[in-house]
Amino acid sequence: EEKHKLHERITDREEKYNQAKEKLQRAAIAQKKRKSLHENKLKRLQEKVEVLEAKKEELETENQVLNRQNVPFEDYTRLQKRLKDIQRRHNEFRSLILVPNMPPTASINPVSFQSSAMVPSMELPFPPHMQEEQHQRELSLLRKRLEELETTQRKQLEELGSSGE
């Protein structure tokens, strides 16, 4: 009987030992999983930090480059005003070319038009068909001059744009 009790106690203890052993093994496995997950998470976060640091460096470099290329505000506003003025003048000349039927004195100061565009012999009286020919010659001369002005202004605009950069 005593032997039987001892045998039961031993069996009980072995069961408890095996249960404790299984519990420890499960805890060790769970601990390994947690450690692995923690290491993976840490690794991902370190990679993110590296990527963000690289981006930060790139942005700082870009910022330095942009700071070196910046134009002082006063120069920028002065060039902006100059550009607007040149564009306005360019559009005025362009409208003269694009609207050929418009009487020349309607959009240009008559004094400057007469002094710059008219040929001195124009003031002599001509027969009607000669006046028309003379008028057409003047218009073509005016268009030619306006095209030259437009070309010049485009060049100036391009120069202004390249000097602004």
Coordinates of C-alpha atoms in Angstrom, one line a residue:
E1 CA 0.0 0.0 0.0
E2 CA 2.8 2.3 0.9
K3 CA 4.5 1.4 -2.3
H4 CA 1.3 2.1 -4.2
K5 CA 1.0 5.6 -2.6
L6 CA 4.6 6.3 -3.4
H7 CA 4.1 5.2 -6.9
E8 CA 1.0 7.5 -7.2
R9 CA 3.0 10.4 -5.8
I10 CA 5.8 9.7 -8.2
T11 CA 3.3 9.6 -11.1
D12 CA 1.7 12.8 -9.8
R13 CA 5.0 14.5 -9.6
E14 CA 6.0 13.3 -13.0
E15 CA 2.7 14.7 -14.5
K16 CA 3.2 18.0 -12.7
Y17 CA 6.9 18.0 -13.9
N18 CA 5.8 17.3 -17.5
Q19 CA 3.1 20.0 -17.3
A20 CA 5.6 22.5 -16.0
K21 CA 8.1 21.5 -18.6
E22 CA 5.4 21.9 -21.4
K23 CA 4.5 25.2 -19.9
L24 CA 8.1 26.4 -19.9
Q25 CA 8.5 25.2 -23.5
R26 CA 5.4 27.1 -24.6
A27 CA 6.6 30.2 -22.7
A28 CA 10.1 29.9 -24.3
I29 CA 8.5 29.5 -27.8
A30 CA 6.2 32.5 -27.1
Q31 CA 9.2 34.5 -25.8
K32 CA 11.1 33.6 -29.0
K33 CA 8.2 34.7 -31.1
R34 CA 7.9 38.0 -29.2
K35 CA 11.7 38.5 -29.5
S36 CA 11.6 37.8 -33.2
L37 CA 8.6 40.1 -33.8
H38 CA 10.3 42.8 -31.7
E39 CA 13.6 42.4 -33.7
N40 CA 11.7 42.5 -37.0
K41 CA 9.8 45.6 -35.9
L42 CA 13.0 47.2 -34.7
K43 CA 14.7 46.3 -38.0
R44 CA 11.8 47.9 -40.0
L45 CA 11.9 51.0 -37.8
Q46 CA 15.7 51.3 -38.3
E47 CA 15.2 51.0 -42.1
K48 CA 12.5 53.7 -41.9
V49 CA 14.9 55.9 -39.9
E50 CA 17.6 55.4 -42.5
V51 CA 15.2 56.2 -45.4
L52 CA 14.0 59.3 -43.6
E53 CA 17.5 60.5 -42.8
A54 CA 18.5 60.0 -46.5
K55 CA 15.4 62.0 -47.5
K56 CA 16.3 64.7 -45.0
E57 CA 19.8 64.9 -46.4
E58 CA 18.5 65.1 -49.9
L59 CA 16.0 67.9 -49.0
E60 CA 18.8 69.8 -47.2
T61 CA 21.0 69.5 -50.2
E62 CA 18.2 70.6 -52.5
N63 CA 17.4 73.5 -50.1
Q64 CA 21.1 74.6 -50.2
V65 CA 21.1 74.5 -54.0
L66 CA 17.9 76.5 -54.2
N67 CA 19.2 79.0 -51.7
R68 CA 22.3 79.6 -53.9
Q69 CA 20.0 80.1 -56.9
N70 CA 17.6 82.5 -55.2
V71 CA 17.4 86.0 -56.6
P72 CA 17.0 88.9 -54.1
F73 CA 13.4 90.0 -53.7
E74 CA 14.1 93.5 -55.0
D75 CA 15.6 92.2 -58.2
Y76 CA 12.8 89.8 -58.6
T77 CA 10.1 92.5 -58.3
R78 CA 12.1 94.9 -60.6
L79 CA 12.5 92.2 -63.2
Q80 CA 8.8 91.2 -62.9
K81 CA 7.8 94.8 -63.5
R82 CA 10.1 95.0 -66.5
L83 CA 8.8 91.8 -67.9
K84 CA 5.2 93.0 -67.6
D85 CA 6.1 96.2 -69.3
I86 CA 7.8 94.5 -72.2
Q87 CA 4.9 92.0 -72.5
R88 CA 2.4 94.9 -72.6
R89 CA 4.4 96.7 -75.3
H90 CA 4.9 93.5 -77.2
N91 CA 1.1 92.9 -77.1
E92 CA 0.4 96.5 -78.3
F93 CA 2.7 96.0 -81.3
R94 CA 1.3 92.6 -82.0
S95 CA -2.2 93.9 -82.0
L96 CA -1.2 96.3 -84.8
I97 CA 0.0 93.4 -86.9
L98 CA -3.0 91.2 -86.2
V99 CA -5.6 93.8 -86.9
P100 CA -4.5 95.2 -90.4
N101 CA -7.8 96.9 -91.2
M102 CA -7.7 99.1 -88.2
P103 CA -6.8 102.7 -89.1
P104 CA -3.2 103.3 -87.9
T105 CA -4.0 106.5 -86.0
A106 CA -6.6 104.8 -83.9
S107 CA -4.1 103.0 -81.7
I108 CA -0.9 104.9 -82.3
N109 CA -0.1 108.5 -81.5
P110 CA -0.6 110.2 -84.9
V111 CA 2.5 112.4 -84.5
S112 CA 4.8 109.4 -83.9
F113 CA 3.1 107.4 -86.7
Q114 CA 3.5 110.2 -89.2
S115 CA 7.1 111.0 -88.3
S116 CA 8.3 107.4 -88.3
A117 CA 6.2 105.5 -90.9
M118 CA 5.3 108.0 -93.6
V119 CA 7.4 108.6 -96.5
P120 CA 8.0 112.4 -97.2
S121 CA 6.6 112.1 -100.7
M122 CA 3.3 110.8 -99.3
E123 CA 2.1 114.3 -98.7
L124 CA 1.8 115.0 -102.4
P125 CA -1.6 114.4 -103.9
F126 CA -1.9 111.0 -105.8
P127 CA -4.7 109.6 -107.9
P128 CA -6.9 107.1 -106.0
H129 CA -5.3 103.9 -107.4
M130 CA -1.8 105.3 -106.6
Q131 CA -3.0 106.2 -103.1
E132 CA -4.1 102.6 -102.6
E133 CA -0.8 101.3 -103.7
Q134 CA 1.0 103.7 -101.5
H135 CA -1.2 102.8 -98.6
Q136 CA -0.4 99.1 -99.2
R137 CA 3.3 99.8 -99.3
E138 CA 3.1 101.7 -96.1
L139 CA 1.1 98.9 -94.5
S140 CA 3.7 96.3 -95.6
L141 CA 6.5 98.6 -94.4
L142 CA 4.7 99.0 -91.1
R143 CA 4.2 95.2 -90.7
K144 CA 7.8 94.6 -91.5
R145 CA 8.9 97.1 -88.9
L146 CA 6.5 95.7 -86.4
E147 CA 7.8 92.1 -87.1
E148 CA 11.3 93.4 -86.5
L149 CA 10.2 95.0 -83.2
E150 CA 8.4 91.8 -82.2
T151 CA 11.5 89.8 -82.9
T152 CA 13.6 92.2 -81.0
Q153 CA 11.2 92.1 -78.1
R154 CA 11.1 88.3 -78.1
K155 CA 14.9 88.3 -77.9
Q156 CA 14.8 90.8 -75.0
L157 CA 12.2 88.7 -73.3
E158 CA 14.3 85.6 -73.7
E159 CA 17.4 87.5 -72.4
L160 CA 15.3 88.8 -69.5
G161 CA 14.1 85.2 -68.8
S162 CA 17.6 83.8 -68.9
S163 CA 19.0 86.5 -66.7
G164 CA 16.3 85.9 -64.2
E165 CA 17.3 82.3 -63.9

